[in-house]
XYZ file of C-alpha atoms in Angstrom:
428
model
C -19.132 -25.530 0.460
C -17.124 -23.337 2.819
C -13.348 -23.299 2.718
C -11.233 -22.108 5.620
C -7.624 -21.163 5.294
C -5.297 -19.785 7.958
C -3.201 -17.091 6.311
C -1.729 -15.110 9.132
C 1.255 -15.261 11.368
C 3.539 -13.008 13.321
C 7.184 -13.841 13.775
C 10.497 -12.270 14.705
C 14.009 -13.010 13.570
C 15.897 -15.276 15.984
C 18.852 -12.865 15.938
C 16.636 -10.020 17.115
C 14.619 -11.856 19.743
C 14.535 -15.247 21.365
C 10.759 -15.364 21.304
C 8.510 -16.063 18.341
C 4.880 -15.007 18.561
C 2.178 -16.272 16.211
C -1.424 -15.316 15.585
C -3.794 -17.069 13.232
C -6.465 -15.487 11.122
C -9.173 -17.592 9.520
C -10.367 -16.534 6.103
C -13.642 -17.986 4.902
C -14.396 -18.172 1.208
C -17.972 -18.988 0.353
C -20.259 -18.914 -2.642
C -23.087 -16.407 -2.490
C -25.393 -14.761 -4.976
C -24.828 -15.069 -8.688
C -23.178 -12.185 -10.481
C -25.585 -10.154 -12.561
C -25.101 -10.701 -16.275
C -22.964 -7.977 -17.769
C -21.601 -6.773 -14.432
C -17.845 -6.397 -14.418
C -15.542 -7.973 -11.872
C -12.452 -6.731 -10.108
C -10.770 -6.401 -6.732
C -9.041 -3.653 -4.757
C -6.900 -3.655 -1.609
C -5.873 -0.349 0.013
C -3.863 0.785 3.024
C -3.806 3.974 5.082
C -0.207 3.633 6.197
C 1.967 1.419 8.362
C 2.734 3.074 11.688
C 0.613 3.579 14.773
C -3.181 3.859 14.563
C -4.776 4.955 17.814
C -7.944 3.235 18.941
C -9.633 6.617 19.291
C -9.263 7.270 15.561
C -9.811 3.705 14.334
C -13.241 4.566 12.969
C -11.848 7.389 10.826
C -9.000 5.259 9.452
C -11.381 2.480 8.491
C -13.885 4.882 6.980
C -11.370 6.438 4.587
C -10.181 2.975 3.503
C -13.779 1.974 2.871
C -14.420 5.052 0.727
C -11.212 4.466 -1.236
C -12.265 0.895 -2.028
C -15.683 2.062 -3.161
C -14.175 4.677 -5.501
C -11.940 2.087 -7.140
C -14.764 -0.428 -7.560
C -17.015 2.219 -9.102
C -14.333 2.805 -11.721
C -13.901 -0.913 -12.417
C -17.646 -1.468 -12.766
C -17.759 1.392 -15.269
C -15.122 -0.338 -17.388
C -12.172 1.875 -16.430
C -8.557 0.724 -16.627
C -6.885 -0.736 -13.555
C -4.620 2.339 -13.434
C -7.619 4.674 -13.339
C -9.221 2.611 -10.573
C -6.102 2.614 -8.421
C -5.721 6.362 -8.982
C -9.318 6.936 -7.833
C -8.587 5.026 -4.617
C -5.446 7.060 -3.964
C -7.184 10.385 -4.560
C -9.713 9.485 -1.868
C -6.891 8.601 0.520
C -4.969 11.779 -0.321
C -8.038 13.915 0.385
C -8.436 12.621 3.938
C -7.094 14.741 6.813
C -6.267 11.517 8.675
C -3.646 10.305 6.190
C -0.113 11.456 5.478
C -0.656 12.216 1.790
C -1.892 15.085 -0.366
C -2.873 18.172 1.617
C -2.961 16.124 4.835
C 0.762 15.505 4.507
C 3.461 15.957 7.094
C 5.408 19.213 6.886
C 9.102 19.704 6.240
C 11.454 21.813 8.354
C 10.214 24.975 6.655
C 6.573 24.170 7.380
C 5.874 23.269 3.755
C 4.179 20.283 2.134
C 6.252 18.249 -0.322
C 4.656 15.071 -1.648
C 5.873 11.910 -3.367
C 3.702 9.554 -5.435
C 4.032 6.864 -8.077
C 1.945 4.440 -10.094
C 2.741 1.351 -12.174
C 0.702 -0.430 -14.843
C 1.147 -4.209 -14.847
C 0.060 -4.571 -18.473
C 2.435 -2.096 -20.125
C 4.956 -2.051 -17.242
C 4.989 1.736 -17.575
C 5.685 3.849 -14.507
C 4.974 7.445 -13.485
C 6.194 9.317 -10.424
C 6.634 12.711 -8.775
C 8.864 13.707 -5.887
C 8.990 16.691 -3.511
C 5.928 18.124 -5.255
C 4.147 21.161 -3.789
C 1.060 23.055 -4.850
C -0.911 20.129 -6.299
C -3.798 18.669 -4.303
C -3.486 15.095 -5.617
C 0.101 14.116 -6.514
C -1.002 10.676 -7.718
C -2.987 12.339 -10.504
C 0.254 13.838 -11.820
C 2.009 10.472 -11.584
C -0.841 8.832 -13.505
C -0.725 11.550 -16.165
C 3.027 10.999 -16.562
C 2.346 7.297 -17.064
C -0.347 7.979 -19.661
C 1.724 10.543 -21.557
C 4.664 8.159 -21.590
C 2.564 5.568 -23.409
C 2.019 7.956 -26.330
C 5.572 7.595 -27.576
C 8.433 10.004 -28.164
C 8.139 13.775 -28.007
C 9.286 16.225 -30.670
C 12.883 15.908 -31.831
C 12.868 12.288 -30.672
C 12.901 13.147 -26.972
C 11.995 10.447 -24.471
C 8.977 11.513 -22.359
C 9.724 11.790 -18.628
C 8.416 9.220 -16.178
C 9.714 10.868 -12.986
C 9.711 14.585 -12.192
C 10.509 16.453 -8.977
C 9.987 19.805 -7.320
C 9.244 22.899 -9.364
C 9.652 20.991 -12.622
C 6.960 18.518 -11.619
C 4.652 21.363 -10.615
C 5.122 23.209 -13.920
C 4.578 20.025 -15.927
C 1.355 19.304 -14.041
C -0.043 22.790 -14.607
C 0.960 22.692 -18.288
C -1.020 19.461 -18.658
C -4.199 20.867 -17.183
C -3.882 19.634 -13.608
C -5.116 22.510 -11.418
C -2.811 24.080 -8.868
C -3.946 24.808 -5.348
C -2.679 27.131 -2.621
C -0.427 25.505 -0.032
C -2.415 24.372 2.979
C -1.205 22.901 6.236
C -1.918 22.642 9.925
C 0.163 25.204 11.830
C -0.645 23.435 15.097
C 0.765 20.154 13.772
C 3.897 21.939 12.562
C 4.533 23.559 15.957
C 3.896 20.268 17.772
C 6.362 18.363 15.584
C 8.893 21.182 15.862
C 8.791 20.912 19.656
C 9.311 17.139 19.413
C 12.399 17.691 17.275
C 13.855 20.250 19.673
C 13.333 17.904 22.620
C 15.002 15.040 20.752
C 18.012 17.214 19.916
C 18.501 18.104 23.588
C 19.021 14.452 24.531
C 20.844 13.406 21.381
C 24.122 12.856 23.265
C 22.430 10.617 25.823
C 21.278 7.443 24.064
C 19.599 5.962 27.132
C 17.450 9.029 27.700
C 16.597 9.180 24.021
C 15.382 5.598 24.016
C 13.260 6.244 27.106
C 11.731 9.305 25.483
C 10.871 7.316 22.352
C 9.282 4.576 24.425
C 7.219 7.067 26.419
C 6.006 8.652 23.180
C 4.982 5.387 21.514
C 1.360 5.576 22.659
C 0.819 9.243 21.884
C 1.988 9.192 18.282
C -0.587 10.917 16.106
C -1.616 10.446 12.483
C 1.111 12.846 11.386
C 3.734 10.122 11.869
C 1.985 7.596 9.676
C 3.628 7.149 6.314
C 2.364 6.514 2.811
C -1.056 5.440 1.543
C -1.435 2.969 -1.290
C -3.613 0.620 -3.288
C -3.414 -2.410 -5.580
C -6.067 -3.392 -8.126
C -6.897 -6.194 -10.543
C -9.525 -5.621 -13.232
C -11.820 -7.940 -15.189
C -9.160 -8.658 -17.807
C -6.679 -9.699 -15.129
C -4.578 -6.550 -15.490
C -3.012 -5.286 -12.280
C -1.935 -1.831 -11.147
C -0.369 -0.379 -8.008
C 0.039 3.129 -6.629
C 1.460 4.879 -3.584
C 1.420 8.433 -2.206
C 3.130 10.049 0.756
C 3.836 13.319 2.504
C 7.089 11.858 3.799
C 8.621 12.006 7.240
C 7.564 14.778 9.594
C 10.059 17.655 9.669
C 12.081 16.171 6.806
C 14.723 18.230 5.078
C 13.282 20.204 2.139
C 13.812 18.310 -1.101
C 13.903 14.898 0.552
C 12.348 12.181 -1.655
C 11.163 8.895 -0.160
C 10.308 5.464 -1.467
C 6.848 6.526 -2.658
C 8.412 8.153 -5.713
C 11.146 5.636 -6.496
C 10.988 2.784 -9.004
C 10.769 -0.642 -7.367
C 10.581 0.818 -3.863
C 7.129 2.368 -3.455
C 5.003 0.188 -5.725
C 5.252 -2.536 -8.334
C 2.795 -4.119 -10.787
C 3.438 -6.822 -13.350
C 1.031 -8.952 -15.353
C 1.575 -12.645 -15.903
C 4.124 -13.445 -18.609
C 6.675 -15.948 -19.842
C 8.733 -15.691 -16.660
C 5.913 -14.632 -14.318
C 3.164 -17.237 -13.837
C 1.260 -14.861 -11.553
C 0.203 -11.243 -11.942
C 1.401 -9.262 -8.918
C 0.837 -5.792 -7.470
C 2.579 -4.326 -4.406
C 2.360 -1.055 -2.475
C 4.661 -0.217 0.432
C 4.598 2.032 3.484
C 6.900 2.926 6.342
C 10.325 4.500 6.725
C 11.242 5.583 3.208
C 14.987 5.197 3.710
C 14.539 1.583 4.833
C 12.257 0.783 1.887
C 14.550 2.445 -0.641
C 17.667 0.592 0.502
C 15.880 -2.772 0.263
C 13.839 -2.104 -2.937
C 11.045 -3.852 -1.060
C 8.204 -3.549 -3.599
C 10.199 -5.284 -6.326
C 11.522 -7.895 -3.896
C 7.993 -8.815 -2.802
C 6.762 -9.097 -6.381
C 9.572 -11.497 -7.286
C 8.952 -13.594 -4.181
C 5.241 -13.950 -4.988
C 6.043 -15.986 -8.101
C 6.646 -19.012 -5.867
C 3.833 -21.427 -4.993
C 3.091 -20.359 -1.408
C 2.410 -16.609 -1.400
C 2.021 -16.371 2.377
C 5.319 -18.092 3.134
C 7.109 -16.184 0.384
C 5.996 -12.815 1.747
C 6.867 -13.763 5.317
C 10.386 -14.830 4.303
C 10.847 -11.669 2.254
C 9.879 -9.432 5.160
C 12.185 -11.355 7.477
C 15.200 -11.924 5.231
C 15.068 -9.062 2.726
C 13.768 -6.356 5.060
C 14.303 -6.840 8.810
C 17.322 -9.057 8.202
C 18.655 -7.164 5.186
C 22.433 -6.621 5.221
C 21.751 -3.128 3.869
C 20.006 -2.276 7.148
C 22.324 -4.154 9.483
C 23.103 -1.068 11.562
C 19.474 -0.088 12.132
C 17.964 -0.658 15.585
C 14.496 -1.209 14.147
C 13.335 -1.647 10.557
C 9.914 -0.106 10.034
C 7.668 -0.773 7.069
C 4.619 -2.488 5.648
C 3.291 -3.824 2.354
C 0.036 -4.815 0.741
C 0.288 -7.365 -2.034
C -2.083 -8.907 -4.543
C -1.453 -12.003 -6.639
C -3.813 -13.319 -9.305
C -4.067 -15.984 -11.970
C -6.786 -17.480 -14.153
C -7.971 -21.058 -13.897
C -10.826 -23.235 -15.066
C -13.353 -24.590 -12.583
C -13.504 -27.688 -14.788
C -9.951 -28.983 -15.288
C -10.882 -31.187 -18.232
C -12.798 -28.454 -20.015
C -11.381 -26.885 -23.159
C -13.191 -23.610 -22.477
C -11.241 -20.444 -21.812
C -10.190 -19.985 -18.205
C -12.563 -17.331 -16.920
C -12.227 -17.591 -13.166
C -9.740 -15.211 -11.578
C -8.188 -16.358 -8.315
C -6.963 -13.440 -6.228
C -4.743 -13.861 -3.177
C -4.250 -10.716 -1.101
C -1.966 -10.136 1.872
C -0.680 -7.370 4.095
C 2.408 -7.450 6.281
C 4.087 -4.930 8.572
C 6.838 -4.510 11.142
C 5.231 -1.371 12.593
C 2.799 -1.391 15.508
C -0.200 -1.373 13.196
C -1.443 -1.075 9.627
C -4.937 -0.142 8.434
C -6.276 -1.861 5.299
C -9.496 -2.190 3.347
C -10.539 -4.518 0.528
C -13.504 -5.063 -1.752
C -14.528 -7.013 -4.846
C -16.865 -5.668 -7.518
C -19.568 -8.056 -6.281
C -19.388 -6.974 -2.645
C -22.053 -4.687 -1.291
C -19.511 -2.837 0.832
C -15.817 -2.799 1.604
C -14.277 -4.610 4.556
C -11.684 -2.920 6.744
C -9.214 -4.096 9.341
C -6.493 -2.625 11.551
C -3.738 -5.192 11.846
C -1.673 -4.926 15.023
C 1.377 -6.639 16.399
C 0.422 -8.901 19.321
C 1.338 -7.978 22.902
C 5.034 -8.468 23.534
C 6.080 -8.131 19.906
C 8.645 -5.411 19.261
C 8.000 -2.971 16.438
C 10.874 -2.943 13.981
C 11.881 -6.486 14.924
C 8.620 -8.417 14.473
C 6.570 -9.211 11.391
C 2.784 -9.517 11.182
C 1.164 -11.010 8.092
C -2.520 -11.541 7.288
C -4.721 -11.878 4.224
C -7.229 -13.908 2.277
C -8.363 -15.304 -1.062
C -11.071 -14.217 -3.462
C -12.492 -15.984 -6.526
C -13.870 -13.773 -9.287
C -15.789 -15.232 -12.208
C -16.521 -13.349 -15.424
C -20.140 -12.401 -16.226
C -20.191 -14.817 -19.169
C -19.893 -17.816 -16.868
C -21.995 -18.962 -13.923
C -20.390 -16.756 -11.315
C -20.136 -16.821 -7.583
C -19.103 -13.893 -5.494
C -16.532 -14.368 -2.739
C -17.585 -13.406 0.747
C -14.522 -12.811 2.883
C -14.349 -12.702 6.634
C -11.289 -12.403 8.824
C -11.179 -12.974 12.533
C -8.567 -13.802 15.096
C -8.832 -17.232 16.639
C -8.849 -17.651 20.375
């Protein structure tokens, strides 16, 4: 039996535009081969930033998302924790020269790399983060180590272990805990190019009309250096969720600037099902850090996903709590994106007294930027699927919202399992 469910739409706030554009995506869920006995299940959704992804580099963006998914699934199949799987995905994304994270990060005004990253464990609700970190190849590995060390309890003399470190202190802590340092590396050509852009913008700062024209003329030549924040969300066989995010920040940012990728409730969020949370949720954000910080978007999305209709809840959150947020009322355009995962267990036989072994996973991505590149994969899939979501023609970035996604059913090896085959396409 094949189920079809339309899970995508694009809309704009009436106050921002008089036109509302919609696009539908059909997601097919079908039963395929049986899961091999003893093989673990799980699901991962990743993103390579919300911003502008040129068609000429689409293949590279998709390829890095595919590799990140595969790394996470390999961890899950080996029995690793959800936090270790999401960290593996982020490390792959940080190592790519096409993403704004790790050594591929944007540079600050001094031509230096300063990275932000954070991770959250839905089971323990522990959190680890680093901000303005230099000299470490994979900032997310430091964030994950902070999370793990925090779970060990108090330090000597009853001190509370840190969960968030910045700058030189974060670097020293990482080295002291065996995380290897690396020499600073960056692209001098990218630095000079961004420096020239800044100087040109400053020359027309007093003329708002000219500035807007310059921005519009530059929209189609934006390179990967302007993309912000990579991230991933994972659910493992036990139903535990985890989320992580990593970013090099805005190009030519002031030294010491820390964005949403390092801040609690802003960059990522993960929370297992509980007394007040019927669904397990995981969220990772991307976009303009200042906009995401002032709206605490990751936490807002997680709370909204506890309602029955995940798609509608996310759409309303992006419209009312982000684009239409009173905290961003003076902004001309609100730029950001999220990937979200929601899961719960259920029984395929409602009258059965057996333990609920089937895990239903709903996954969505939404953005107000021109585009967002995502990838997703279940432990039973032969390969990851990737997609570059784009606003439709006529939609205005910063004022319009695109939302797409799908559903995936994962059954434990102990039961007769069916793997979910997912396919997204735009309808004519």
